[in-house]
Amino acid sequence: MSEQNIGAPRQNIDAPQRNGGASQQNIDAPQRAKVPALQLSGVSKVYQASNGPVEALSDINLTIPQGQFVCLLGASGCGKSSLLRMLAGFESLTAGSISTYGMPVQGPGPDRGMVFQDYGLFPWLTVLENIGFGPKHAGRSRREVREIAQKFVEMVGLGGFSDRYPGQLSGGMKQRVAIARVLANNGRILLMDEPFGALDALTRAKLQEELLTIWRETRLTVVFVTHSVEEAIFLADRVVVMSAGPGRIASDIEIDLPRPRDVSSVEFNVLRREITQGLSSHLAPQKLDTAMVNA
Amino acid sequence: MHLWASTRRVFMGFGLAAVSGVPLGLLLGRSALLRTLLDPLLSLLRPIPVTAWLPLAMIFFGLGSNSAVFLVFLGAFYPIMLNTVFGVRSVDVRLFEAAAMLGCTGTAQFRSVTLRGALPSIFNGLRLGLSFAWILIVVGEMTGVQLGLGAVIMDARTLSRTDLVITGMIFIGLAGFFCDRALVLINNRLMRWSPQHHV
């Protein structure tokens, strides 16, 4: 009896502490909790092709809260990369609006870092200089730039390669530099355009895990474009499936599998089958083969 | 003394070509409007052989050093400018996007992406321009100057001094070679990042 009595107050002491922790986080980011990291409303895109206008994206509505890991999933040509490039500010919208933390997106900016499939590293800068590029142009002092770059080069595990040039690195290492370069810039949103698409399966798996670790540590909002169903389910909190002609959101699926996720588990494969079937049904029969390969 | 006179003229003409050709090339490379405006004029002037400019140069600048410098300038200008335009145009679009998303825009972007990306081509143009400069200095010095390797060769021809003619040629070759080596050294230093741009 006495032991239970001692146990009960203990739990009571624990509970307020947890609440305290939560409210501290809220004070830390009062705005972020309420305003979504990214908000797309009625986004459309029409290209002028030689044979007339082509509607690439039609009426996309999407709200991404702070800290969420979202995968945009779809076959090639569904406009998922275009959409990401609009989030980055590289492409203009035909209609609709995009805002980030309540502010309209008017062009590329350091608050939204982009990781490209083809890396986009500056070949004439060393690994360290590439990572320090953002801070340097933000007007930080030489010493600060060096310290920031050092920190993030270590974070992506390339400490021994600081003075190499991108041309001397493997694809996986280049992509680590590209990720570190965006992190060093202190943006809150990470946009990734099929970043691991050109990598071999082993490197890809390793980088996926590392990306999740970084995401967990930094609590960034991630929008990750991929055509791989497996990659989407493995990484994301939420998979937004897109269909083509014109690009639309076909389904919006919450992934609540516990992390780290087991690619071979039953639950994982139920989801995979469901999403793959959903994807295939949007495609014309002759395109089915590519969808199977991509999946 | 002759060598020094020629070298001085080469450097003057080449220097003028570099300080006008590189900036103009950078501008033309970045601005489609300027390209459409200036390209017809430049393309029209380009096929005119530099030697055909010699009489006009003499009328404008008189007999002597200035005409030779002008010819050197003309000969070196086009390769430098055209290679610079090509260099700017061939910088990967992705790098401009990367710079913009990292917060580097405007003049900073021009300096750290456009200029840096075009540098290999600019150096290619400078090397070509310098070799044209040494070719044209001789043409420029063949009339109306007393000092210079071109003058030496022409005088030696009148006197049928084959040995002097050949010596003059060898000196021009050597001078051109050492100037090119100097450029290559700078090139390799700046292009450390890319073995394929090493010479």
XYZ file of C-alpha atoms in Angstrom:
494
model
C 0.000 0.000 0.000
C 2.668 2.469 1.012
C 4.656 1.691 -2.103
C 1.688 2.512 -4.309
C 1.247 5.769 -2.477
C 4.795 6.705 -3.169
C 4.389 5.718 -6.786
C 1.335 7.851 -7.429
C 2.768 11.282 -6.549
C 5.769 10.486 -8.677
C 3.636 10.191 -11.751
C 2.034 13.476 -10.852
C 5.393 15.140 -10.700
C 6.358 13.721 -14.064
C 3.247 14.878 -15.880
C 3.598 18.657 -15.362
C 7.230 18.424 -16.442
C 6.189 16.978 -19.766
C 3.630 19.701 -20.224
C 6.265 22.254 -19.376
C 8.484 20.877 -22.076
C 5.716 21.090 -24.625
C 4.768 24.670 -23.796
C 8.424 25.677 -24.020
C 8.489 24.447 -27.573
C 5.421 26.520 -28.256
C 7.068 29.633 -26.910
C 10.080 28.839 -29.033
C 8.008 28.930 -32.191
C 4.655 30.560 -31.507
C 4.147 31.572 -35.107
C 5.288 28.333 -36.661
C 2.838 26.240 -34.721
C -0.111 28.096 -36.176
C 0.989 29.173 -39.616
C 1.733 26.293 -41.998
C 5.247 26.025 -43.371
C 3.846 25.860 -46.868
C 0.397 26.639 -48.129
C -0.668 26.120 -51.733
C -4.064 27.264 -52.840
C -5.491 26.827 -56.307
C -2.056 26.456 -57.886
C -2.211 25.951 -61.658
C 0.415 25.989 -64.341
C -0.092 26.266 -68.091
C 2.870 25.965 -70.448
C 2.896 27.388 -73.940
C 4.001 24.491 -76.108
C 4.409 24.666 -79.883
C 1.030 22.963 -80.393
C -0.852 25.222 -77.996
C -1.152 25.594 -74.246
C -0.554 22.541 -72.056
C -2.036 22.383 -68.604
C 0.682 20.919 -66.400
C -0.887 21.474 -62.994
C -4.495 22.103 -62.159
C -5.912 23.513 -58.935
C -3.453 22.115 -56.397
C -4.403 22.738 -52.778
C -1.998 21.584 -50.110
C -1.155 22.622 -46.582
C 2.079 21.424 -45.065
C 2.558 22.047 -41.345
C 5.938 22.858 -39.804
C 8.136 19.809 -39.327
C 6.254 17.432 -41.596
C 8.053 15.115 -43.994
C 5.970 15.072 -47.186
C 6.661 13.003 -50.277
C 5.236 14.074 -53.616
C 4.833 10.804 -55.474
C 3.927 10.283 -59.100
C 5.008 8.976 -62.474
C 7.136 11.181 -64.694
C 5.151 13.974 -66.297
C 2.674 14.406 -63.461
C 4.103 17.799 -62.607
C 5.575 16.903 -59.232
C 8.946 18.431 -60.057
C 7.283 21.530 -61.499
C 5.355 21.895 -58.294
C 8.525 21.630 -56.245
C 10.251 24.177 -58.459
C 7.338 26.529 -57.831
C 7.734 26.041 -54.089
C 11.399 26.929 -54.529
C 10.442 30.010 -56.531
C 12.184 28.943 -59.746
C 8.972 28.798 -61.749
C 6.004 31.117 -61.858
C 2.397 30.108 -61.297
C -0.328 30.624 -63.872
C -2.963 30.869 -61.155
C -3.218 30.430 -57.406
C -0.773 31.281 -54.666
C 1.960 29.748 -52.561
C 2.923 31.086 -49.188
C 5.527 30.042 -46.668
C 4.865 30.851 -43.014
C 2.195 33.227 -44.224
C 4.482 35.117 -46.605
C 3.888 34.807 -50.360
C 6.637 33.072 -52.316
C 8.053 35.546 -54.822
C 11.234 33.867 -55.942
C 14.037 31.651 -54.702
C 15.221 32.430 -51.201
C 17.486 31.064 -48.503
C 14.507 30.104 -46.350
C 13.719 27.274 -48.793
C 16.765 25.168 -49.589
C 16.713 22.952 -52.639
C 18.573 19.705 -53.211
C 18.732 18.831 -56.907
C 19.019 15.390 -58.425
C 22.103 16.540 -60.341
C 23.578 18.118 -57.184
C 24.153 21.650 -58.542
C 27.423 22.004 -56.632
C 29.874 24.699 -57.678
C 32.662 22.682 -59.293
C 35.283 25.379 -58.630
C 34.666 25.437 -54.879
C 35.894 22.856 -52.392
C 33.453 20.851 -50.274
C 33.932 23.299 -47.409
C 33.517 26.350 -49.654
C 30.380 24.899 -51.220
C 28.852 24.389 -47.791
C 29.927 27.862 -46.689
C 28.524 29.491 -49.832
C 25.205 30.544 -48.292
C 26.604 31.921 -45.021
C 29.343 33.730 -46.960
C 26.805 35.503 -49.144
C 24.662 36.257 -46.121
C 27.553 38.467 -45.023
C 28.958 36.299 -42.222
C 32.564 36.820 -41.256
C 35.222 34.500 -42.624
C 35.624 32.773 -39.279
C 31.902 32.235 -38.848
C 31.593 30.853 -42.384
C 34.404 28.422 -41.662
C 32.891 27.324 -38.365
C 29.445 26.771 -39.877
C 30.870 24.870 -42.825
C 33.009 22.721 -40.506
C 29.980 21.871 -38.383
C 27.874 20.726 -41.311
C 30.639 18.922 -43.153
C 31.016 16.837 -39.983
C 27.259 16.375 -39.746
C 27.103 14.695 -43.141
C 30.220 12.677 -42.383
C 32.568 14.257 -44.910
C 35.085 15.667 -42.430
C 37.985 14.059 -44.261
C 36.979 15.493 -47.622
C 36.735 19.206 -46.760
C 39.290 20.314 -49.308
C 38.224 18.092 -52.181
C 36.470 19.476 -55.221
C 33.058 18.088 -56.264
C 34.664 16.469 -59.317
C 36.653 14.246 -56.972
C 33.622 12.916 -55.082
C 31.184 10.059 -55.669
C 27.502 10.752 -56.326
C 26.505 9.932 -52.769
C 29.159 12.229 -51.343
C 28.120 15.038 -53.685
C 24.538 14.728 -52.491
C 25.710 14.880 -48.879
C 27.507 18.120 -49.684
C 24.352 19.457 -51.351
C 22.315 18.620 -48.248
C 24.914 20.146 -45.924
C 24.998 23.265 -48.095
C 21.275 23.775 -47.602
C 21.428 22.996 -43.863
C 24.282 25.476 -43.403
C 22.041 28.150 -44.837
C 19.708 27.744 -41.879
C 16.507 27.542 -43.918
C 13.459 25.967 -42.316
C 12.239 24.132 -45.397
C 14.118 21.483 -47.335
C 12.966 20.843 -50.902
C 14.356 17.729 -52.535
C 13.891 16.859 -56.196
C 14.502 13.119 -56.603
C 17.768 13.628 -54.731
C 18.717 9.966 -54.565
C 17.429 9.020 -58.019
C 20.872 8.789 -59.586
C 22.466 6.798 -56.774
C 23.022 3.069 -56.438
C 20.677 1.141 -54.148
C 23.099 0.802 -51.220
C 24.115 4.466 -51.176
C 20.489 5.420 -51.600
C 19.396 3.386 -48.550
C 22.202 4.838 -46.457
C 21.392 8.404 -47.443
C 17.696 7.843 -46.767
C 18.527 6.807 -43.215
C 20.878 9.729 -42.747
C 18.289 12.134 -44.094
C 15.792 10.854 -41.521
C 18.350 11.336 -38.754
C 19.035 14.892 -39.903
C 15.310 15.566 -40.175
C 14.752 14.242 -36.654
C 17.551 16.406 -35.260
C 16.722 19.611 -37.099
C 12.902 19.335 -37.266
C 12.928 20.777 -40.762
C 9.913 20.681 -43.010
C 10.791 18.406 -45.920
C 9.098 18.189 -49.306
C 10.611 15.263 -51.143
C 9.785 14.454 -54.760
C 10.163 10.850 -55.824
C 8.716 8.309 -58.227
C 9.576 5.403 -55.947
C 6.652 4.157 -53.857
C 9.007 2.383 -51.494
C 11.112 5.468 -50.918
C 8.005 7.548 -50.236
C 6.589 5.141 -47.658
C 9.969 4.621 -46.032
C 10.618 8.331 -45.543
C 7.419 10.276 -45.264
C 4.850 11.232 -42.655
C 2.523 11.847 -45.518
C 2.516 10.770 -49.157
C 0.807 13.022 -51.673
C 0.113 10.959 -54.786
C -0.141 12.940 -57.996
C -1.676 11.965 -61.309
C -0.906 13.390 -64.714
C -2.732 15.159 -67.514
C -3.159 17.753 -65.963
C -1.212 17.226 -62.731
C -3.569 16.846 -59.798
C -3.462 15.462 -56.288
C -4.943 11.990 -56.586
C -4.693 11.014 -52.949
C -3.180 12.224 -49.727
C -2.076 9.387 -47.473
C -0.916 9.627 -43.873
C 1.843 7.101 -43.117
C 1.746 6.242 -39.423
C 4.063 3.252 -39.435
C 6.521 3.389 -36.543
C 10.087 4.432 -37.357
C 12.549 3.025 -38.234
C 10.387 1.410 -40.862
C 10.897 -2.113 -42.061
C 10.607 -2.299 -45.828
C 9.831 -6.021 -45.630
C 7.072 -5.800 -43.002
C 3.483 -6.729 -43.857
C 2.055 -3.291 -43.076
C 4.640 -1.635 -45.270
C 3.809 -3.872 -48.209
C 0.057 -3.472 -47.807
C 0.594 0.274 -48.135
C 2.978 -0.197 -51.010
C 0.497 -2.344 -52.936
C -2.327 0.088 -52.272
C -0.361 3.111 -53.467
C 1.125 1.324 -56.469
C -2.316 0.233 -57.612
C -3.596 3.756 -57.134
C -0.718 5.076 -59.226
C -1.200 2.549 -62.027
C -4.909 3.237 -62.306
C -4.151 6.865 -63.183
C -1.962 5.868 -66.076
C -2.949 4.998 -69.578
C -2.388 1.278 -70.333
C 0.708 1.861 -72.473
C 2.363 3.742 -69.630
C 1.759 0.963 -67.152
C 5.108 -0.653 -67.787
C 7.066 2.407 -66.770
C 5.036 2.704 -63.611
C 5.883 -0.854 -62.660
C 9.566 -0.254 -63.275
C 9.558 2.963 -61.313
C 7.694 1.466 -58.419
C 65.768 45.951 -78.054
C 63.717 44.798 -81.040
C 62.248 42.034 -78.949
C 61.346 44.477 -76.197
C 59.661 46.861 -78.662
C 57.537 44.038 -80.091
C 56.672 42.607 -76.685
C 55.548 46.001 -75.478
C 53.222 46.400 -78.463
C 51.855 42.896 -78.087
C 51.087 43.504 -74.445
C 49.452 46.829 -75.154
C 47.257 45.491 -77.955
C 46.499 42.285 -76.115
C 45.811 44.134 -72.890
C 43.367 46.441 -74.642
C 41.669 43.469 -76.265
C 41.400 41.689 -72.920
C 39.996 44.644 -70.963
C 37.416 45.323 -73.669
C 36.733 41.779 -74.937
C 36.129 40.089 -71.581
C 33.613 42.616 -70.158
C 31.824 42.925 -73.504
C 31.696 39.140 -73.787
C 30.300 38.862 -70.251
C 27.585 41.395 -71.057
C 26.714 39.791 -74.375
C 26.629 36.394 -72.724
C 24.155 37.521 -70.079
C 21.905 39.828 -72.082
C 19.846 38.471 -74.972
C 18.859 42.019 -75.888
C 22.459 43.153 -76.287
C 23.200 40.030 -78.319
C 20.443 40.750 -80.829
C 21.517 44.384 -81.023
C 25.257 43.922 -81.406
C 25.599 40.535 -83.049
C 24.904 41.696 -86.648
C 27.545 44.419 -86.387
C 30.136 42.137 -84.816
C 29.449 39.324 -87.264
C 29.785 41.725 -90.156
C 33.130 43.066 -88.979
C 34.577 39.721 -88.019
C 35.229 38.212 -91.472
C 37.281 41.237 -92.515
C 40.896 40.055 -92.323
C 42.979 42.016 -89.887
C 45.541 42.623 -92.618
C 42.833 44.383 -94.626
C 42.584 46.836 -91.749
C 46.255 47.768 -92.137
C 45.789 50.607 -94.665
C 42.920 52.066 -92.675
C 44.913 51.750 -89.454
C 47.761 53.660 -91.062
C 45.381 56.439 -92.128
C 43.894 56.633 -88.627
C 46.966 56.135 -86.494
C 49.730 57.117 -88.873
C 52.804 55.104 -89.674
C 54.338 53.567 -86.622
C 53.731 51.899 -83.363
C 50.068 52.760 -82.903
C 48.948 51.018 -86.088
C 50.731 47.854 -85.011
C 49.087 47.994 -81.581
C 45.714 48.498 -83.227
C 46.174 45.428 -85.431
C 47.198 43.355 -82.435
C 44.144 44.598 -80.588
C 41.815 43.676 -83.469
C 43.311 40.234 -83.888
C 43.158 39.399 -80.202
C 39.770 40.968 -79.530
C 37.499 38.520 -81.365
C 38.757 35.240 -79.945
C 38.698 36.729 -76.448
C 35.199 38.138 -76.764
C 33.633 35.170 -78.533
C 35.094 32.672 -76.092
C 33.863 34.763 -73.174
C 30.336 34.817 -74.616
C 30.509 31.069 -75.112
C 31.796 30.587 -71.571
C 28.986 32.605 -70.019
C 26.368 30.856 -72.115
C 27.637 27.420 -71.195
C 27.475 27.868 -67.419
C 25.028 25.261 -66.107
C 21.623 26.885 -65.436
C 21.402 24.750 -62.316
C 24.262 26.728 -60.766
C 22.344 29.986 -61.098
C 19.374 28.309 -59.420
C 21.594 26.910 -56.688
C 23.120 30.333 -56.049
C 19.696 32.001 -55.991
C 18.253 29.524 -53.511
C 21.294 30.043 -51.284
C 20.595 33.769 -51.241
C 23.220 34.865 -53.766
C 21.722 37.133 -56.419
C 22.564 40.158 -58.560
C 26.178 41.304 -58.763
C 27.320 38.750 -56.192
C 25.869 36.011 -58.381
C 27.502 37.522 -61.449
C 30.866 37.438 -59.721
C 30.669 34.065 -58.020
C 28.790 32.093 -60.677
C 28.863 33.758 -64.104
C 32.462 34.894 -63.986
C 33.774 31.800 -62.243
C 31.877 29.489 -64.551
C 33.064 31.266 -67.675
C 36.682 31.388 -66.561
C 37.896 28.263 -68.402
C 36.532 29.621 -71.685
C 37.848 33.102 -70.970
C 41.313 31.652 -70.557
C 40.921 29.676 -73.740
C 40.081 32.950 -75.484
C 43.027 34.741 -73.891
C 45.436 32.058 -75.083
C 44.069 32.187 -78.610
C 44.103 35.971 -78.528
C 47.701 36.064 -77.385
C 48.849 33.778 -80.166
C 47.003 35.948 -82.713
C 48.668 38.967 -81.121
C 52.127 37.547 -81.858
C 51.127 36.714 -85.428
C 49.805 40.185 -86.057
C 52.591 42.151 -84.427
C 54.862 41.036 -87.246
C 52.346 42.157 -89.891
C 51.932 45.435 -88.060
C 55.650 46.040 -87.831
C 56.426 45.258 -91.442
C 55.753 48.805 -92.529
C 56.684 52.064 -90.975
C 58.500 51.096 -87.788
C 62.220 50.909 -87.137
C 62.155 48.848 -83.987
C 60.542 45.449 -83.592
C 60.944 41.866 -84.698
C 58.760 42.417 -87.766
C 60.951 45.299 -88.819
C 64.056 43.144 -88.339
C 62.668 40.431 -90.586
C 61.626 42.903 -93.303
C 64.990 44.683 -93.224
C 66.823 41.393 -93.359
C 64.750 40.404 -96.367
C 65.775 43.554 -98.242
C 69.410 42.793 -97.425
C 68.966 39.084 -98.298
C 70.157 38.155 -94.803
C 68.451 34.760 -94.488
C 70.179 34.115 -91.156
C 68.617 37.262 -89.670
C 65.206 36.379 -91.068
C 65.336 32.968 -89.435
C 66.697 34.378 -86.176
C 63.803 36.854 -86.131
C 61.329 34.029 -86.682
C 62.846 31.964 -83.889
C 62.647 34.914 -81.501
C 58.993 35.464 -82.307
C 58.285 31.796 -81.740
C 60.112 31.818 -78.402
C 58.487 35.034 -77.226
C 55.037 33.721 -78.112
C 55.796 30.434 -76.400
C 56.917 32.011 -73.126
C 53.943 34.361 -73.047
C 51.637 31.416 -73.539
C 53.386 29.470 -70.756
C 52.830 32.377 -68.397
C 49.112 32.327 -69.202
C 48.982 28.557 -68.808
C 50.568 28.843 -65.354
C 47.864 31.278 -64.236
C 45.236 29.099 -65.897
C 46.328 25.978 -64.058
C 46.398 27.828 -60.765
C 42.863 29.167 -61.196
C 41.541 25.904 -62.614
C 42.903 23.694 -59.847
C 39.400 22.274 -59.418
C 39.233 20.779 -62.874
C 41.954 18.520 -64.251
C 40.300 18.677 -67.675
C 40.953 22.394 -67.870
C 44.627 21.966 -67.068
C 46.960 22.416 -69.979
